[in-house]
């Protein structure tokens, strides 16, 4: 019998989340015969088919007696159908009341009896019979009228349940408990305990995902499914999310989503797709856990981890946070969220404070394809679709590709799991983890993301991330401020919170992800109680380094910090701080790449130009510019050159010498359509840069 059945879905503690509805909206829950109380089986046999075990599908004696009684009464007062015939009737698409239909049921009943055992027939019947109130089967009947499992019914309630199918409208115990007076006092009293049960409708987005996941894998939902969800935590998380959404309404934030995982096995503890499923005005039924959004800076830890893994960076490596051009025809000039450049910053600061130029520079060194391969391994399949990751190009460093919270949260958990990736699961199925970063790399990233001092440059000394237990956090904001994300992790849990709106409107208010971070932290505060510190990397040691240069600290260094250094690495002595001639005053000497940044600094330092070969800072080789007739007399192409061993620079435009200038080497060339070259000469060094104007 191919009947549709509901699925009872429970949380990890056995609390009912939902009973899935049939296509028509009713419930039909399947229960094996051995789990149906014997008293209920006997009651149905007594009511419906006393000779069930003695006939082969049709009880001709009962049929003849029913025909006689109906003839005498001149109306149908008795059916005479056996349980097998009633089962045949349930699967017969012909619903007419005539002899042809009756003979069809008789024939089908004989076929059922030849193919199925009596126990199986009784089991199918008890799981199919209609009770009214859109309920089919004894389990749904018990739940609909008594709000409990079959095993929890008393004898009187079992008897009431067996009577209802005789006439579901007349014997509705909620509407007409007095109709049971003709039976025993026990049955009448039991009828008065009946009440309509409101089926739980918890975590609807999660349940929809589970159903679609089974369909995607061409599997039928089981009759019963125990998930990894914790309803108690889910309710608490939902309260925090709704409180944050209410507070954020003036900022055009109407939607939010939350995903919480157990780090031990990657299982889902909480899945909230939106603040209110029934908020149709704000697309409440859209599942924010699955929606793809730009994750912003929340992706940066994966990038820096790969750079550390490939020996491109160490936490003390200094990166230049200065105005920088990337690309040629597609010119890309990233800025920080506060529109400020910070000059030399150590990797630890760059990641913890979420600076943009160092991230793009790091990706430029790694290569987009190498980074994408790692992201694919981390489960970011959204970036693979239609080559979305490749199209994002260097913007990937800042989260330009769209990904889902379902992808982000399991990936972020690798850092507190020593680099092991476990795919998300919801039905307690253990899978083997994959080692995607070394344990030491993951521990370094964990050290950075848990460093409150390192966040100060970008976020100040905010209390949002202050916890009494070891924790890491990373936030992200999309370019158009439509999405704000916070990721958090502890020894045992990883959480992701997204807030924004599905309408595409820009979020109003200051940058950052304080509200999602507030939600994430408050939930972790309630469930994490471990004070065990994160483990230290095994093949790294700590050294005192100059906080500015990242080199080994010397007596001239103005600020010294202790930082992890990979075993076998020989740090050079700091060359950025020195005493000039006989003066005891200590000067800071910057590498040439800081020439442009240093001009805007009130505390001017010196540039050691000879440290760098002659180099164009801007523009880039083969750059493309466009001529405009507007303000054509004021148009010019700015050039900046650094490095070189001499203090003067000769400039040639299309091989014609046009000027000799002193440091700093800044000049402009006219905007003329066509292909051009700029040759510069500093002592014995020479460079040629080609560019075009259209």
mmCIF file of N, CA, C and O in Angstrom, residues 349-403:
data_model
loop_
_atom_site.group_PDB
_atom_site.id
_atom_site.type_symbol
_atom_site.label_atom_id
_atom_site.label_comp_id
_atom_site.label_asym_id
_atom_site.label_seq_id
_atom_site.Cartn_x
_atom_site.Cartn_y
_atom_site.Cartn_z
ATOM 1 N N UNK A 349 47.635 42.059 13.689
ATOM 2 C CA UNK A 349 46.779 43.245 13.732
ATOM 3 C C UNK A 349 45.902 43.315 12.488
ATOM 4 O O UNK A 349 44.715 43.647 12.561
ATOM 5 N N UNK A 350 46.482 43.015 11.337
ATOM 6 C CA UNK A 350 45.750 43.113 10.075
ATOM 7 C C UNK A 350 44.517 42.215 10.077
ATOM 8 O O UNK A 350 43.438 42.617 9.628
ATOM 9 N N UNK A 351 44.660 40.979 10.593
ATOM 10 C CA UNK A 351 43.525 40.058 10.630
ATOM 11 C C UNK A 351 42.556 40.421 11.743
ATOM 12 O O UNK A 351 41.346 40.527 11.518
ATOM 13 N N UNK A 352 43.048 40.611 12.954
ATOM 14 C CA UNK A 352 42.159 40.881 14.089
ATOM 15 C C UNK A 352 41.384 42.179 13.903
ATOM 16 O O UNK A 352 40.221 42.277 14.292
ATOM 17 N N UNK A 353 42.020 43.187 13.298
ATOM 18 C CA UNK A 353 41.359 44.475 13.079
ATOM 19 C C UNK A 353 40.713 44.560 11.701
ATOM 20 O O UNK A 353 40.180 45.601 11.315
ATOM 21 N N UNK A 354 40.783 43.463 10.942
ATOM 22 C CA UNK A 354 40.069 43.336 9.673
ATOM 23 C C UNK A 354 40.420 44.428 8.668
ATOM 24 O O UNK A 354 39.545 45.054 8.067
ATOM 25 N N UNK A 355 41.716 44.658 8.455
ATOM 26 C CA UNK A 355 42.163 45.665 7.494
ATOM 27 C C UNK A 355 42.106 45.097 6.077
ATOM 28 O O UNK A 355 42.429 43.924 5.853
ATOM 29 N N UNK A 356 41.735 45.922 5.134
ATOM 30 C CA UNK A 356 41.447 45.431 3.789
ATOM 31 C C UNK A 356 42.653 45.332 2.865
ATOM 32 O O UNK A 356 42.833 44.341 2.161
ATOM 33 N N UNK A 357 43.485 46.391 2.818
ATOM 34 C CA UNK A 357 44.617 46.377 1.887
ATOM 35 C C UNK A 357 45.556 45.199 2.164
ATOM 36 O O UNK A 357 45.956 44.488 1.229
ATOM 37 N N UNK A 358 45.932 44.927 3.416
ATOM 38 C CA UNK A 358 46.790 43.768 3.667
ATOM 39 C C UNK A 358 46.165 42.449 3.216
ATOM 40 O O UNK A 358 46.868 41.554 2.733
ATOM 41 N N UNK A 359 44.831 42.339 3.339
ATOM 42 C CA UNK A 359 44.164 41.105 2.914
ATOM 43 C C UNK A 359 44.240 40.938 1.403
ATOM 44 O O UNK A 359 44.556 39.852 0.901
ATOM 45 N N UNK A 360 43.953 42.005 0.663
ATOM 46 C CA UNK A 360 44.021 41.925 -0.802
ATOM 47 C C UNK A 360 45.451 41.661 -1.255
ATOM 48 O O UNK A 360 45.698 40.867 -2.168
ATOM 49 N N UNK A 361 46.406 42.307 -0.591
ATOM 50 C CA UNK A 361 47.813 42.090 -0.923
ATOM 51 C C UNK A 361 48.203 40.631 -0.692
ATOM 52 O O UNK A 361 48.932 40.026 -1.489
ATOM 53 N N UNK A 362 47.690 40.043 0.395
ATOM 54 C CA UNK A 362 47.992 38.634 0.697
ATOM 55 C C UNK A 362 47.402 37.711 -0.357
ATOM 56 O O UNK A 362 48.059 36.774 -0.821
ATOM 57 N N UNK A 363 46.165 37.986 -0.774
ATOM 58 C CA UNK A 363 45.548 37.167 -1.816
ATOM 59 C C UNK A 363 46.289 37.324 -3.131
ATOM 60 O O UNK A 363 46.444 36.362 -3.894
ATOM 61 N N UNK A 364 46.768 38.526 -3.416
ATOM 62 C CA UNK A 364 47.519 38.766 -4.643
ATOM 63 C C UNK A 364 48.779 37.898 -4.693
ATOM 64 O O UNK A 364 49.178 37.419 -5.753
ATOM 65 N N UNK A 365 49.403 37.695 -3.523
ATOM 66 C CA UNK A 365 50.595 36.840 -3.458
ATOM 67 C C UNK A 365 50.226 35.364 -3.565
ATOM 68 O O UNK A 365 50.912 34.580 -4.220
ATOM 69 N N UNK A 366 49.125 34.973 -2.903
ATOM 70 C CA UNK A 366 48.718 33.565 -2.905
ATOM 71 C C UNK A 366 48.205 33.121 -4.267
ATOM 72 O O UNK A 366 48.481 32.013 -4.723
ATOM 73 N N UNK A 367 47.421 33.973 -4.893
ATOM 74 C CA UNK A 367 46.750 33.624 -6.137
ATOM 75 C C UNK A 367 45.304 33.241 -5.872
ATOM 76 O O UNK A 367 45.007 32.477 -4.945
ATOM 77 N N UNK A 368 44.402 33.778 -6.690
ATOM 78 C CA UNK A 368 42.970 33.545 -6.493
ATOM 79 C C UNK A 368 42.633 32.064 -6.616
ATOM 80 O O UNK A 368 41.850 31.513 -5.835
ATOM 81 N N UNK A 369 43.222 31.371 -7.591
ATOM 82 C CA UNK A 369 42.875 29.959 -7.814
ATOM 83 C C UNK A 369 43.283 29.088 -6.630
ATOM 84 O O UNK A 369 42.545 28.186 -6.225
ATOM 85 N N UNK A 370 44.448 29.344 -6.078
ATOM 86 C CA UNK A 370 44.900 28.555 -4.923
ATOM 87 C C UNK A 370 43.968 28.765 -3.730
ATOM 88 O O UNK A 370 43.633 27.822 -3.011
ATOM 89 N N UNK A 371 43.549 30.007 -3.545
ATOM 90 C CA UNK A 371 42.635 30.314 -2.438
ATOM 91 C C UNK A 371 41.279 29.659 -2.666
ATOM 92 O O UNK A 371 40.674 29.092 -1.750
ATOM 93 N N UNK A 372 40.793 29.713 -3.905
ATOM 94 C CA UNK A 372 39.499 29.102 -4.209
ATOM 95 C C UNK A 372 39.510 27.602 -3.956
ATOM 96 O O UNK A 372 38.532 27.038 -3.449
ATOM 97 N N UNK A 373 40.591 26.943 -4.320
ATOM 98 C CA UNK A 373 40.673 25.499 -4.084
ATOM 99 C C UNK A 373 40.526 25.183 -2.595
ATOM 100 O O UNK A 373 39.873 24.211 -2.212
ATOM 101 N N UNK A 374 41.133 26.006 -1.759
ATOM 102 C CA UNK A 374 40.993 25.800 -0.313
ATOM 103 C C UNK A 374 39.555 26.065 0.129
ATOM 104 O O UNK A 374 39.004 25.325 0.960
ATOM 105 N N UNK A 375 38.934 27.091 -0.422
ATOM 106 C CA UNK A 375 37.550 27.396 -0.056
ATOM 107 C C UNK A 375 36.603 26.287 -0.506
ATOM 108 O O UNK A 375 35.636 25.968 0.201
ATOM 109 N N UNK A 376 36.880 25.682 -1.664
ATOM 110 C CA UNK A 376 36.058 24.550 -2.096
ATOM 111 C C UNK A 376 36.190 23.399 -1.098
ATOM 112 O O UNK A 376 35.202 22.737 -0.759
ATOM 113 N N UNK A 377 37.403 23.151 -0.654
ATOM 114 C CA UNK A 377 37.623 22.088 0.338
ATOM 115 C C UNK A 377 36.867 22.375 1.630
ATOM 116 O O UNK A 377 36.413 21.461 2.315
ATOM 117 N N UNK A 378 36.719 23.666 1.942
ATOM 118 C CA UNK A 378 36.025 24.075 3.161
ATOM 119 C C UNK A 378 34.509 24.064 3.001
ATOM 120 O O UNK A 378 33.784 24.457 3.917
ATOM 121 N N UNK A 379 34.027 23.625 1.848
ATOM 122 C CA UNK A 379 32.586 23.467 1.653
ATOM 123 C C UNK A 379 31.882 24.637 1.007
ATOM 124 O O UNK A 379 30.654 24.653 0.944
ATOM 125 N N UNK A 380 32.621 25.625 0.479
ATOM 126 C CA UNK A 380 31.982 26.785 -0.133
ATOM 127 C C UNK A 380 31.628 26.498 -1.591
ATOM 128 O O UNK A 380 32.203 27.065 -2.520
ATOM 129 N N UNK A 381 30.655 25.621 -1.777
ATOM 130 C CA UNK A 381 30.249 25.242 -3.128
ATOM 131 C C UNK A 381 29.588 26.399 -3.866
ATOM 132 O O UNK A 381 29.557 26.423 -5.094
ATOM 133 N N UNK A 382 29.030 27.351 -3.134
ATOM 134 C CA UNK A 382 28.395 28.510 -3.780
ATOM 135 C C UNK A 382 29.382 29.255 -4.665
ATOM 136 O O UNK A 382 29.003 29.830 -5.691
ATOM 137 N N UNK A 383 30.655 29.271 -4.267
ATOM 138 C CA UNK A 383 31.671 29.987 -5.041
ATOM 139 C C UNK A 383 32.051 29.232 -6.308
ATOM 140 O O UNK A 383 32.611 29.815 -7.236
ATOM 141 N N UNK A 384 31.744 27.932 -6.336
ATOM 142 C CA UNK A 384 32.057 27.127 -7.518
ATOM 143 C C UNK A 384 30.997 27.319 -8.611
ATOM 144 O O UNK A 384 31.286 27.197 -9.797
ATOM 145 N N UNK A 385 29.767 27.603 -8.178
ATOM 146 C CA UNK A 385 28.655 27.724 -9.117
ATOM 147 C C UNK A 385 28.875 28.900 -10.057
ATOM 148 O O UNK A 385 29.093 30.028 -9.634
ATOM 149 N N UNK A 386 28.790 28.608 -11.340
ATOM 150 C CA UNK A 386 28.955 29.637 -12.385
ATOM 151 C C UNK A 386 30.261 30.427 -12.237
ATOM 152 O O UNK A 386 30.322 31.614 -12.589
ATOM 153 N N UNK A 387 31.292 29.759 -11.686
ATOM 154 C CA UNK A 387 32.606 30.406 -11.499
ATOM 155 C C UNK A 387 32.484 31.700 -10.703
ATOM 156 O O UNK A 387 33.190 32.687 -10.957
ATOM 157 N N UNK A 388 31.589 31.695 -9.707
ATOM 158 C CA UNK A 388 31.351 32.912 -8.924
ATOM 159 C C UNK A 388 32.622 33.386 -8.224
ATOM 160 O O UNK A 388 32.870 34.591 -8.112
ATOM 161 N N UNK A 389 33.423 32.442 -7.749
ATOM 162 C CA UNK A 389 34.649 32.814 -7.053
ATOM 163 C C UNK A 389 35.661 33.464 -7.970
ATOM 164 O O UNK A 389 36.297 34.471 -7.612
ATOM 165 N N UNK A 390 35.816 32.913 -9.173
ATOM 166 C CA UNK A 390 36.771 33.484 -10.128
ATOM 167 C C UNK A 390 36.343 34.879 -10.552
ATOM 168 O O UNK A 390 37.164 35.777 -10.737
ATOM 169 N N UNK A 391 35.027 35.079 -10.695
ATOM 170 C CA UNK A 391 34.529 36.399 -11.096
ATOM 171 C C UNK A 391 34.783 37.429 -10.002
ATOM 172 O O UNK A 391 34.982 38.606 -10.281
ATOM 173 N N UNK A 392 34.746 36.975 -8.749
ATOM 174 C CA UNK A 392 34.997 37.908 -7.642
ATOM 175 C C UNK A 392 36.443 38.380 -7.628
ATOM 176 O O UNK A 392 36.757 39.449 -7.117
ATOM 177 N N UNK A 393 37.344 37.537 -8.164
ATOM 178 C CA UNK A 393 38.760 37.883 -8.301
ATOM 179 C C UNK A 393 39.358 38.309 -6.956
ATOM 180 O O UNK A 393 39.087 37.686 -5.938
ATOM 181 N N UNK A 394 40.162 39.382 -6.925
ATOM 182 C CA UNK A 394 40.813 39.800 -5.682
ATOM 183 C C UNK A 394 39.812 40.262 -4.621
ATOM 184 O O UNK A 394 40.134 40.317 -3.429
ATOM 185 N N UNK A 395 38.589 40.564 -5.059
ATOM 186 C CA UNK A 395 37.543 40.924 -4.108
ATOM 187 C C UNK A 395 37.208 39.794 -3.155
ATOM 188 O O UNK A 395 36.583 40.012 -2.113
ATOM 189 N N UNK A 396 37.635 38.570 -3.496
ATOM 190 C CA UNK A 396 37.427 37.423 -2.594
ATOM 191 C C UNK A 396 38.058 37.671 -1.227
ATOM 192 O O UNK A 396 37.579 37.174 -0.208
ATOM 193 N N UNK A 397 39.151 38.418 -1.214
ATOM 194 C CA UNK A 397 39.837 38.695 0.050
ATOM 195 C C UNK A 397 38.938 39.439 1.014
ATOM 196 O O UNK A 397 39.084 39.333 2.236
ATOM 197 N N UNK A 398 37.981 40.194 0.469
ATOM 198 C CA UNK A 398 37.084 40.999 1.290
ATOM 199 C C UNK A 398 35.671 40.429 1.300
ATOM 200 O O UNK A 398 34.718 41.111 1.671
ATOM 201 N N UNK A 399 35.538 39.171 0.862
ATOM 202 C CA UNK A 399 34.232 38.520 0.910
ATOM 203 C C UNK A 399 33.301 38.934 -0.196
ATOM 204 O O UNK A 399 32.089 39.052 0.012
ATOM 205 N N UNK A 400 33.829 39.150 -1.399
ATOM 206 C CA UNK A 400 32.983 39.600 -2.507
ATOM 207 C C UNK A 400 32.097 38.480 -3.043
ATOM 208 O O UNK A 400 31.028 38.743 -3.567
ATOM 209 N N UNK A 401 32.510 37.226 -2.937
ATOM 210 C CA UNK A 401 31.686 36.119 -3.401
ATOM 211 C C UNK A 401 30.554 35.850 -2.425
ATOM 212 O O UNK A 401 30.693 36.027 -1.223
ATOM 213 N N UNK A 402 29.407 35.408 -2.942
ATOM 214 C CA UNK A 402 28.247 35.162 -2.084
ATOM 215 C C UNK A 402 28.254 33.726 -1.568
ATOM 216 O O UNK A 402 28.396 32.770 -2.337
ATOM 217 N N UNK A 403 28.100 33.570 -0.260
ATOM 218 C CA UNK A 403 28.068 32.254 0.384
ATOM 219 C C UNK A 403 26.928 32.246 1.403
ATOM 220 O O UNK A 403 26.353 33.275 1.729
#
